[in-house]
Coordinates of C-alpha atoms in Angstrom, one line a residue:
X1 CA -2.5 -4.8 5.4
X2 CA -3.8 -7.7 7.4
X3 CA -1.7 -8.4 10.9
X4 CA 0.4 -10.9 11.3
X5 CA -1.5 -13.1 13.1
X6 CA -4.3 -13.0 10.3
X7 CA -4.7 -16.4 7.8
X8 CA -3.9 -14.2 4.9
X9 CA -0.2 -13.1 6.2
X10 CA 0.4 -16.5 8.0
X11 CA -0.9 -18.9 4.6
X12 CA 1.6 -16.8 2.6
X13 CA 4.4 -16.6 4.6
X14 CA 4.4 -20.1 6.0
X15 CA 3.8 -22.0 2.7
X16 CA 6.9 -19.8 1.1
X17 CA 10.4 -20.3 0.5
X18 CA 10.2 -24.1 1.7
X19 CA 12.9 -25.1 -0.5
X20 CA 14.9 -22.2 -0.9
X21 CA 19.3 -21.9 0.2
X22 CA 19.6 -21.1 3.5
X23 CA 22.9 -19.7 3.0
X24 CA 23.4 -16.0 2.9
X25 CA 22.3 -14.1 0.5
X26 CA 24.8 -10.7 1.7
X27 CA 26.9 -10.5 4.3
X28 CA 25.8 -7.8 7.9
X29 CA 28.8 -7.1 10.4
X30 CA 29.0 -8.7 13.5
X31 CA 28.8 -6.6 16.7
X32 CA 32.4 -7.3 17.3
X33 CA 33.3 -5.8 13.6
X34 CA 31.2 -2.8 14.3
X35 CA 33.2 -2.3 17.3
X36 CA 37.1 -3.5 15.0
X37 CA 35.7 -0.9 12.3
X38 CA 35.0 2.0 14.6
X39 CA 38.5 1.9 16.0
X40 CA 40.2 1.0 12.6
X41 CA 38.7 3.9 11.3
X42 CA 39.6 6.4 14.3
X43 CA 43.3 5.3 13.3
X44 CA 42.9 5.3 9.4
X45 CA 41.2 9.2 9.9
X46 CA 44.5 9.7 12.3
X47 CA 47.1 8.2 9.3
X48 CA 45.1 10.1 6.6
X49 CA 46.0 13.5 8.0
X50 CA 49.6 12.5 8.6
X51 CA 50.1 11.2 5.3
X52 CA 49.0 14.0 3.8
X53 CA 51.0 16.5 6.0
X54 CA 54.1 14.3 5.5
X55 CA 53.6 12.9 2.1
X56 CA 56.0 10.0 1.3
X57 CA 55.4 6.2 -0.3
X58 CA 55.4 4.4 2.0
X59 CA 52.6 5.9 3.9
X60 CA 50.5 6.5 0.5
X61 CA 50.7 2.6 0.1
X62 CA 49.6 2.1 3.5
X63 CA 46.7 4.4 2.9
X64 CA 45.4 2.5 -0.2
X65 CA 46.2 -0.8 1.5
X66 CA 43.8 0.8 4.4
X67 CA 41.0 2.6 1.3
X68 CA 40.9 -0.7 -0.5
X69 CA 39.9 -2.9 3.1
X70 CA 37.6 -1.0 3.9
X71 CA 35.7 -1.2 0.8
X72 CA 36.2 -4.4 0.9
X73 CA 34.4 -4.2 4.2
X74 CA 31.6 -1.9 3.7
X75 CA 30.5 -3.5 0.1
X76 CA 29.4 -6.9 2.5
X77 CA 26.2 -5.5 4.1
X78 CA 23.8 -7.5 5.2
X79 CA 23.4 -11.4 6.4
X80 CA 19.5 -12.5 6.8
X81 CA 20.6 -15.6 8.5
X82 CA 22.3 -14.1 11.5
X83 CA 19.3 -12.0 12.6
X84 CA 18.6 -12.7 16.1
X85 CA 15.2 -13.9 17.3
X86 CA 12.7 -11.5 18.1
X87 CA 10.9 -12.1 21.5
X88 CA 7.3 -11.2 22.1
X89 CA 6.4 -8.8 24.3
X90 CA 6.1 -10.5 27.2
X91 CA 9.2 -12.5 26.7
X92 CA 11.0 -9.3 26.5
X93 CA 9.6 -7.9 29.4
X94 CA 10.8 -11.0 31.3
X95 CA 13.7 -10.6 29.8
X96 CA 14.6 -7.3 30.7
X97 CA 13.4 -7.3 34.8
X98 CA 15.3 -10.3 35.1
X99 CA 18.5 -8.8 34.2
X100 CA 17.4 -5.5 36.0
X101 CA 17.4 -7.8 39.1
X102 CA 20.6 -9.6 38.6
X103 CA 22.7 -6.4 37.6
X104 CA 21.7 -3.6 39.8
X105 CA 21.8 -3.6 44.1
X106 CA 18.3 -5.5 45.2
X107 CA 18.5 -4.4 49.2
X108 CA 18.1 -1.0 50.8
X109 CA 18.6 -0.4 54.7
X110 CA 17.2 1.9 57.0
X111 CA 20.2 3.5 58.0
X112 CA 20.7 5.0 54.0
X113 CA 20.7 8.4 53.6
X114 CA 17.9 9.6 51.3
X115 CA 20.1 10.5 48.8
X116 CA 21.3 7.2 48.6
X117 CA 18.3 5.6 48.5
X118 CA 17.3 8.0 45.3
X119 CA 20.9 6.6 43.5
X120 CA 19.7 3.5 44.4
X121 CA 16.4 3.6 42.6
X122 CA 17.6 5.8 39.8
X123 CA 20.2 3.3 38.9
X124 CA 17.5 0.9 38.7
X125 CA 15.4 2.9 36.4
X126 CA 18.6 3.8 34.1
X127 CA 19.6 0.2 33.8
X128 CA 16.2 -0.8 32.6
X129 CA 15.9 1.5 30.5
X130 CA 19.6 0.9 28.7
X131 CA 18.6 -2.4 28.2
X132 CA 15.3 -1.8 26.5
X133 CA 16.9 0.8 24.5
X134 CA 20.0 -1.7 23.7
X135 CA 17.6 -4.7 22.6
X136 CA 15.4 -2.2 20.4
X137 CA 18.5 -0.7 18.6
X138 CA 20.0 -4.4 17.8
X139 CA 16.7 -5.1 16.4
X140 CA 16.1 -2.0 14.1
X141 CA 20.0 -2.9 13.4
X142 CA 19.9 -6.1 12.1
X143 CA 16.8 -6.3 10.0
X144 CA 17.5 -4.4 6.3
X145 CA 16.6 -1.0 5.2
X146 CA 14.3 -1.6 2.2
X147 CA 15.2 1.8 1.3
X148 CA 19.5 1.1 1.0
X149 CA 19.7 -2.9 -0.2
X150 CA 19.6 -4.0 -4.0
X151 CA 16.3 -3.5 -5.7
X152 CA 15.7 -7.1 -6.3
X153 CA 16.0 -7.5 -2.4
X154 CA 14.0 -4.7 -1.9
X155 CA 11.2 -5.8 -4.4
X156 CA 11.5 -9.0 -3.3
X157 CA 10.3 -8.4 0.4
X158 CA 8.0 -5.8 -1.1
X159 CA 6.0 -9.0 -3.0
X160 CA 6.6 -11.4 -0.1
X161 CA 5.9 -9.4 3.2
X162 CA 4.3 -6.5 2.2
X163 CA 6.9 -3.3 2.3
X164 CA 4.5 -0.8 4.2
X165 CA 3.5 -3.0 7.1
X166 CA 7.5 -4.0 7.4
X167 CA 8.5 -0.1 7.6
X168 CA 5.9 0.2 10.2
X169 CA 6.4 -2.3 12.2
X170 CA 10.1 -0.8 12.6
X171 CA 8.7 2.7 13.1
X172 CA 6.7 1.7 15.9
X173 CA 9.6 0.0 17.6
X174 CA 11.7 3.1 17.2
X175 CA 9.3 5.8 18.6
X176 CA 9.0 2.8 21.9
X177 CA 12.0 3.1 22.1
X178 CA 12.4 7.1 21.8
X179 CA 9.5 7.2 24.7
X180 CA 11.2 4.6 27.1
X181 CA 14.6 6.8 26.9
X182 CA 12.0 9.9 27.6
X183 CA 10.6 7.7 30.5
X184 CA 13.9 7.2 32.1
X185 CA 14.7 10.7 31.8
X186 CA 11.4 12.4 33.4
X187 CA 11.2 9.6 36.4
X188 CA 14.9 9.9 37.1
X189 CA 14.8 14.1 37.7
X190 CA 10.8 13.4 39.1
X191 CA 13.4 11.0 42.0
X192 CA 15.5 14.1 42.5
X193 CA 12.7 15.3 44.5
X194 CA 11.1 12.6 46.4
X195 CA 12.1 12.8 50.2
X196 CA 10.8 8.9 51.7
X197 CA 11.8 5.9 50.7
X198 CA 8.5 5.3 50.3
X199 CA 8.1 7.5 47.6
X200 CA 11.5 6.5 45.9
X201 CA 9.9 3.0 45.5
X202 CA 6.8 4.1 44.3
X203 CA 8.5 6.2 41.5
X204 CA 10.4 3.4 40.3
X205 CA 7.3 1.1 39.9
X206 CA 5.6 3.3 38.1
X207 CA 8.6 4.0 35.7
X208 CA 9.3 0.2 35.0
X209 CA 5.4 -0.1 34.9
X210 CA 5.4 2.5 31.8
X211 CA 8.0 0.8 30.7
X212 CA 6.5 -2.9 30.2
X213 CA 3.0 -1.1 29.1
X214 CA 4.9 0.5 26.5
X215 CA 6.3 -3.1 25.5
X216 CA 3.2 -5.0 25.9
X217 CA 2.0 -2.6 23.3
X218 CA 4.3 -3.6 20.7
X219 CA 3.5 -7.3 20.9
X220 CA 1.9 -7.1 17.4
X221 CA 4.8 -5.7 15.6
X222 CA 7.1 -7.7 17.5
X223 CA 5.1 -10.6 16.3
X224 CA 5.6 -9.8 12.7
X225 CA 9.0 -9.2 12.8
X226 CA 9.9 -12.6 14.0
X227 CA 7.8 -14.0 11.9
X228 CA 9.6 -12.0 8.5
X229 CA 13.0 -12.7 10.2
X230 CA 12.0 -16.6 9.9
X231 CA 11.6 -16.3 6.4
X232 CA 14.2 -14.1 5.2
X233 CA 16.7 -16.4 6.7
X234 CA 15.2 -19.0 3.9
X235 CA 15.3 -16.7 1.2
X236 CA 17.4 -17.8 -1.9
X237 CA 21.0 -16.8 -2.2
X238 CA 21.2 -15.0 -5.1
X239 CA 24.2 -12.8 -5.5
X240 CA 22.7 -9.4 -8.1
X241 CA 26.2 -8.4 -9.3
X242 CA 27.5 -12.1 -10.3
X243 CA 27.1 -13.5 -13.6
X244 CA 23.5 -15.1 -14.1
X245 CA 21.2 -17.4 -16.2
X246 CA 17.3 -17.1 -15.3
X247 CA 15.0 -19.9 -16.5
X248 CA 11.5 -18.7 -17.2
X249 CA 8.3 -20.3 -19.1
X250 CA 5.1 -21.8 -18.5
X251 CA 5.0 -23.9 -15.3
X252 CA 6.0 -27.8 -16.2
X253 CA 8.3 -26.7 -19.2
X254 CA 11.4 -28.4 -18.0
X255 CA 12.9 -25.4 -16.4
X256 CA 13.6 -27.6 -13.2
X257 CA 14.9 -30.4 -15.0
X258 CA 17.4 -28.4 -16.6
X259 CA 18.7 -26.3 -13.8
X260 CA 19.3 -29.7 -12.4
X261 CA 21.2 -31.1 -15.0
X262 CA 23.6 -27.9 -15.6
X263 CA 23.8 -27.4 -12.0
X264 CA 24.6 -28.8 -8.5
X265 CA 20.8 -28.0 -7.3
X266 CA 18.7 -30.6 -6.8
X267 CA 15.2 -29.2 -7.0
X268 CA 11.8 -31.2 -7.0
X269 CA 10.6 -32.3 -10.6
X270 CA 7.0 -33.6 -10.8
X271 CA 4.3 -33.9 -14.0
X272 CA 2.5 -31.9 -12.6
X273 CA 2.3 -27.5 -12.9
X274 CA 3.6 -25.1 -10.7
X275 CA 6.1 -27.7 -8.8
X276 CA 8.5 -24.6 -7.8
X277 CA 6.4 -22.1 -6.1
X278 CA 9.9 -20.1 -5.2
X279 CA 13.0 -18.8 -6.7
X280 CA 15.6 -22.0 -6.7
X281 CA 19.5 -21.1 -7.3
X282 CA 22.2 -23.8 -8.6
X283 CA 25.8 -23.0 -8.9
X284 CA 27.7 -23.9 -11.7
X285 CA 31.9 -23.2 -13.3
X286 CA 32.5 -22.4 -16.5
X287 CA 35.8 -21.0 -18.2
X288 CA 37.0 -21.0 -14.3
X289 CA 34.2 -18.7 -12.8
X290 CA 31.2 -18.9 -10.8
X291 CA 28.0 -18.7 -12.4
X292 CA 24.7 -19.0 -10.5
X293 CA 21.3 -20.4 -12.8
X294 CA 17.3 -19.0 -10.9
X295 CA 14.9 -21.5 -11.6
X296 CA 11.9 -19.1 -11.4
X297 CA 7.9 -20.3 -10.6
X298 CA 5.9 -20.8 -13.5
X299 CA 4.5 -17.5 -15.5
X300 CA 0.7 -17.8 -16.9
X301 CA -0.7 -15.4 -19.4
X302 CA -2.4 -13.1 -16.8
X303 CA -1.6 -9.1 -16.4
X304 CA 0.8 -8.1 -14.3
X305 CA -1.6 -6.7 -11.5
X306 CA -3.7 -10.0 -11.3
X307 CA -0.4 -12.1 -11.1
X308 CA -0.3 -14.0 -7.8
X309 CA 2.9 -14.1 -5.3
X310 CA 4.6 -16.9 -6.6
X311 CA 4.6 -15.3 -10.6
X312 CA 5.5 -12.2 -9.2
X313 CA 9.1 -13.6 -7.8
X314 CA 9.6 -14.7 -11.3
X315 CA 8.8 -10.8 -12.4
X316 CA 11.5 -9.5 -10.0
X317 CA 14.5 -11.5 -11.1
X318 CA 13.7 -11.0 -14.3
X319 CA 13.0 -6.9 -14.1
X320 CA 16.2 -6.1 -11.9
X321 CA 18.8 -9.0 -12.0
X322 CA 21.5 -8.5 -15.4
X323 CA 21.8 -11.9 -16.3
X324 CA 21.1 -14.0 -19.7
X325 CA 17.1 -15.1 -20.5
X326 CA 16.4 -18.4 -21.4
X327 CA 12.9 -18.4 -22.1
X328 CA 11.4 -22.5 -22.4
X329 CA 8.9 -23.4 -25.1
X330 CA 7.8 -27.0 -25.0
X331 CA 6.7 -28.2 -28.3
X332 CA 5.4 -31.5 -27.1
X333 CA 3.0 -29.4 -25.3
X334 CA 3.0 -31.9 -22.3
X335 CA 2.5 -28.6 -20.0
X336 CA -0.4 -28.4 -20.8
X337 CA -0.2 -24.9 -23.0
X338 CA 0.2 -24.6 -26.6
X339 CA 2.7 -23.0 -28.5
X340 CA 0.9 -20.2 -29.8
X341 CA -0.2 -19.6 -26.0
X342 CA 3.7 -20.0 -24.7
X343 CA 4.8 -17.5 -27.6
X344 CA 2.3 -14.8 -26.5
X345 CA 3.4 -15.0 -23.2
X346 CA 6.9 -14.2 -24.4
X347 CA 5.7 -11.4 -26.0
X348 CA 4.0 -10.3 -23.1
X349 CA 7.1 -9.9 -20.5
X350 CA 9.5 -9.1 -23.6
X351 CA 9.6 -6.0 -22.1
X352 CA 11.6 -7.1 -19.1
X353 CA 14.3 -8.9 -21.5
X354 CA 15.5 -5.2 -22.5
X355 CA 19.8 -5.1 -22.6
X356 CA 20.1 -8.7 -21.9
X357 CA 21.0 -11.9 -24.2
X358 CA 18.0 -13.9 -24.5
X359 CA 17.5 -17.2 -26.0
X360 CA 14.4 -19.4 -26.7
X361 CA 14.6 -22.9 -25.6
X362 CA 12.5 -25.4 -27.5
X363 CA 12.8 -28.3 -24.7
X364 CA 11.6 -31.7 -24.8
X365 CA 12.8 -32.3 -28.4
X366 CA 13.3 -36.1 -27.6
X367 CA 9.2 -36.0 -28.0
X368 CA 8.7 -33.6 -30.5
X369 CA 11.0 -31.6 -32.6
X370 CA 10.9 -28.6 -34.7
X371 CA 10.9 -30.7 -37.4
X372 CA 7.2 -31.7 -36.6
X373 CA 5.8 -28.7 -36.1
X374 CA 2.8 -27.7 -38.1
X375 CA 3.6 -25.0 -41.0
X376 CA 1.3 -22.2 -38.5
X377 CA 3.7 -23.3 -35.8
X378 CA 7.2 -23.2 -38.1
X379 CA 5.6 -19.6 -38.9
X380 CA 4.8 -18.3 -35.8
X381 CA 8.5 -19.3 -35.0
X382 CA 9.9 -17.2 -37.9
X383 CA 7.7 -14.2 -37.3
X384 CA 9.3 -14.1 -33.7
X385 CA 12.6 -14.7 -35.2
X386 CA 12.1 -11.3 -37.5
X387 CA 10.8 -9.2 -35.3
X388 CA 14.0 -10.1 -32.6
X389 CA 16.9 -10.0 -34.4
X390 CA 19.2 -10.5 -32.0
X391 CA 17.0 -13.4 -30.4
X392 CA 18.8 -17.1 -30.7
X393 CA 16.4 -19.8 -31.1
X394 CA 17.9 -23.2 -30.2
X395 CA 16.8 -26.5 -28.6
X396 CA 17.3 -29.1 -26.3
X397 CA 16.2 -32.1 -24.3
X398 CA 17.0 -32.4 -20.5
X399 CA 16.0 -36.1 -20.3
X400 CA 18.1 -37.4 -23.0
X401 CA 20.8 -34.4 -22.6
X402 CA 21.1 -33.5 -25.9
X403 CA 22.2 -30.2 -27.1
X404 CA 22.1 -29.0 -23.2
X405 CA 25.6 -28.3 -22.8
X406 CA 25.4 -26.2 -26.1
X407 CA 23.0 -24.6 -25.0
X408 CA 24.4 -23.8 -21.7
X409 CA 27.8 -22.9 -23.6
X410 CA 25.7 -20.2 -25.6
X411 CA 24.4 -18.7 -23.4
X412 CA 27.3 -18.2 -20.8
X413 CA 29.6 -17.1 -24.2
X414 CA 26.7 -14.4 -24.8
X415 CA 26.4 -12.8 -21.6
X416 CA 30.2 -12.9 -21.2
X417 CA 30.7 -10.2 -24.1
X418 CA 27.8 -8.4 -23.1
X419 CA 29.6 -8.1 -19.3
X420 CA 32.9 -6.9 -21.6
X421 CA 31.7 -4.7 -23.9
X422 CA 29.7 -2.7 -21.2
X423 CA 32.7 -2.4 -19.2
X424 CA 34.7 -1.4 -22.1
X425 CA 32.3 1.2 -23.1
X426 CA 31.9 2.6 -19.6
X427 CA 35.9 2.7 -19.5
X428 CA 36.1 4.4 -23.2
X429 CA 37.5 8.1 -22.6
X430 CA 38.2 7.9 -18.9
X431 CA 41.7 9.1 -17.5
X432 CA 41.8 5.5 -15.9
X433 CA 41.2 3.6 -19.4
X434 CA 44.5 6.0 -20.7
X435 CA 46.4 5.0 -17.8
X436 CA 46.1 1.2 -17.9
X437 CA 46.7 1.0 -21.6
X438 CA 49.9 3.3 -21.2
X439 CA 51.2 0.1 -19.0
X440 CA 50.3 -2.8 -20.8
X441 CA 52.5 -4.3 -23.4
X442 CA 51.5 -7.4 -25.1
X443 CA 54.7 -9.3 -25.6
X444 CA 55.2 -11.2 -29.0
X445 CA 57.1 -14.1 -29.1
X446 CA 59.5 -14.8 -31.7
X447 CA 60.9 -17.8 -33.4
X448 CA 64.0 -18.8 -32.4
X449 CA 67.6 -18.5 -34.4
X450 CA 68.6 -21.3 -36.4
X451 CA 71.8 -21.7 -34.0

C-alpha cells in the first residue's frame, strides 16, 4: 500500500466523507471511566463472593443492579470523535523532553555523592521513558481494533484506509514502544556502573538519544494515523443494531431526494450523477421509535472487484447492516440508465438482499408512470415480480410527495415483523421464553352490570 504521504492515499482520504455526521458513531470510555470501572469492578468481584457465601435478597438484587450496569457499560465501545491528535515525530519528541525537563531535578553539584548523581540521571531516563511509553499506549488505546468492532465498521475502514497498512502502522508503534521500555531498562543497570559524573551524563544522552531515533523513525506511521483519525471522526453515525432503511439504485434516481423528505437530513441534490460520494444518515420516528434511513453512493453495473471506493460503501451497508432495501428504479429514465439496465443491476446485488424486506421503488412517477411503460418494460416488471415472491413493487414521487409516506409506512411495518418474528423464533423453546409467559396475564375487560 502506497504511504500516507503519496497522492493515491491523500486524493482518497481528503475528498471522502465531506458531508458525513460528525457525531459518534459508538461510544470509547474516557480515561477517567477506565479508572471508575477498574475500582467498581475490584468492589463488584468483592460483593460477588460475599453474596454468594451469604446468600440473601437483598444482596442478589444488588448484584444484578451491579451485572446489568456494567453491560450497560461495556456494550458502549468506541467514540471516533474523541481520539486525540496524533503528533509527528518530531512534535512528540519535543513534546516529551520538554516535560522530561520540567518534571525531573535539572542541577547537579559537585559535592553529590556518585550514587546520587546515578539516581539523578536514572530518574531522568525512567521519566522519559514512562512518558513515551504512556503517549504510545493512549494511542494504540484509542484508535479501534478492526479485529473486535462491528463488521460493517470493520469493512468500512477496510474499503476507506486500507486494513493492512492500518494494523501496521499500530504494530510498528507497539514494538517502539516495547524497544524504548527495553532502552530504559539496559541504560538504567548500564548507570549502575558508571563511576564519574562524566560518564553518568554521557549515558543518559545516549539513552534519550535512542530514544528520539527510535521516534523519528515512526514519523511515517505516525503520519498516517493522524491522518485516518481525521477521517474517522467524520464517518457517518450509523448505529448496526437499530432499526434501518438503506436507499440504493443507480446514481441520480432520487434516493437523496427522498431521504430528505422522510427524514431530518438535508443532503445535497443536484441533476447531475453521483452527487453523494458517501454514506448519508437521516433520523426519522415512527410508531414512537427511532429509525435511521443510509442514503448510499450511486451503484453502476460493474463487478464487484472493478467497483470503485465510493460503490463499495454502498456494498458494505448493504452486505452487513439488517435493515429494509428499497431499491429506486426511475422510469422517467432522467438518470441517465434505462430500465432494463436499472433491473439487471438489481439482479446483480440481489444476493446481498438475502433475509431482509426489500421493496422496489418506481420514483419519479409525476414524469412517468407505470402506466406508460412499454409492454417489454410492463413485462420485465412481472418477470421480476415472479421470480421474488416476496418482493413488493410500489411507487412514488419525492417532488410531488405522492405515495411517499406509504411507502415509508411499508416498509418500516415490514421490517418491524421481520425484527419480531426473529426474536420470537430465537426465544421459541428457551427456559427464558417459559418463564415470561408463566407471568404474563392478559387482562380482559368486561362490560359493566346493568346497576
Amino acid at each position: 500500500p502506497a504511504p500516507a504521504s503519496s497522492p493515491s492515499v491523500s486524493t482518497h482520504l481528503s475528498h471522502r466523507h465531506q458531508h458525513c455526521s460528525t457525531s459518534p458513531a459508538v461510544k470509547r470510555f474516557s480515561r477517567s471511566g477506565f479508572v471508575f470501572l477498574r475500582f467498581s469492578s475490584f468492589f463488584i468481584i468483592i460483593f460477588f463472593l460475599y453474596s454468594f457465601c451469604v446468600p440473601s435478597s437483598s444482596s442478589l438484587l444488588l448484584l444484578l443492579f451491579f451485572f446489568f450496569w456494567f453491560l450497560a457499560v461495556v456494550m458502549v465501545v468506541y467514540n471516533w470523535k474523541s481520539i486525540t491528535v496524533v503528533p509527528d515525530g518530531k512534535e512528540m519528541i519535543d513534546i516529551v523532553l520538554s516535560r522530561t525537563q520540567r518534571k525531573t531535578p535539572t542541577v547537579v553539584h559537585p559535592q553529590f555523592h556518585i550514587a546520587r548523581i546515578r539516581s539523578f540521571y536514572q530518574r531522568k531516563i525512567k521519566y522519559t521513558s514512562q512518558t513515551i511509553h504512556d503517549k504510545l499506549t493512549a494511542i494504540l488505546t484509542e484508535f479501534p481494533n478492526v479485529d473486535s468492532i462491528h463488521p460493517f465498521y470493520a469493512d468500512l475502514c477496510n474499503v476507506l484506509y486500507d486494513r493492512d497498512q492500518y494494523k501496521r502502522a499500530l504494530a510498528q508503534l507497539s514494538v517502539a514502544r516495547r524497544l524504548v521500555d527495553n532502552l530504559a531498562k539496559d541504560f538504567v543497570r548500564f548507570l549502575q556502573y558508571a563511576d564519574t559524573p562524566f560518564r553518568c551524563k554521557q549515558l543518559k544522552r545516549a539513552a534519550l538519544g535512542r530514544m528520539c531515533t527510535l521516534l523519528k523513525k515512526q514519523h511515517t506511521s505516525l503520519g498516517y494515523l493522524e491522518v485516518v483519525r481525521q477521517h474517522l471522526s467524520r464517518l457517518p453515525s450509523i448505529d448496526p443494531n437499530t432499526r434501518t432503511l438503506i436507499l440504493c439504485g443507480y446514481p441520480n434516481v432520487g434516493k437523496s431526494s427522498f431521504i430528505n423528505t422522510v427524514t431530518r437530513a438535508n443532503v445535497d441534490v443536484q441533476p447531475y450523477a453521483f452527487t453523494t460520494q458517501s454514506l448519508f444518515v437521516g433520523h426519522m420516528d415512527y410508531k414512537y421509535l427511532k429509525w435511521q434511513v443510509i442514503d448510499t453512493p450511486g451503484l453502476l453495473g460493474a463487478a464487484l472487484d472493478s467497483r470503485n471506493v465510493i460503490e463499495m460503501q454502498a456494498i458494505t451497508a448493504l452486505a452487513h447492516l439488517r435493515s429494509a432495501i428499497l431499491f429506486l428504479v426511475d422510469v422517467s429514465e432522467q438518470c441517465g440508465y434505462s430500465v432494463t439496465k436499472q433491473l439487471e443491476l438489481f439482479e446483480a446485488i440481489k444476493p446481498l438482499f438475502q433475509n431482509k424486506p426489500t421493496f422496489l421503488v418506481v420514483s419519479k412517477t409525476d414524469i412517468r408512470t407505470l402506466d406508460d411503460l412499454s409492454p417489454e418494460e410492463k413485462e420485465m416488471f412481472a418477470t421480476l415480480q415472479r421470480n421474488n415472491p416476496d418482493l413488493v413493487i410500489t411507487h412514488m414521487s419525492s417532488a410531488t410527495k405522492d405515495n411517499v409516506d406509504e411507502v415509508r409506512q411499508l416498509a418500516c411495518d415490514r421490517l418491524l415483523e421481520q425484527r419480531v418474528q426473529r426474536k420470537l423464533a430465537q426465544a421459541a423453546g428457551t427456559k427464558a421464553a417459559e418463564t415470561l409467559q408463566s407471568r404474563l396475564h392478559v387482562a380482559q375487560p368486561v362490560a359493566p352490570d346493568s346497576k
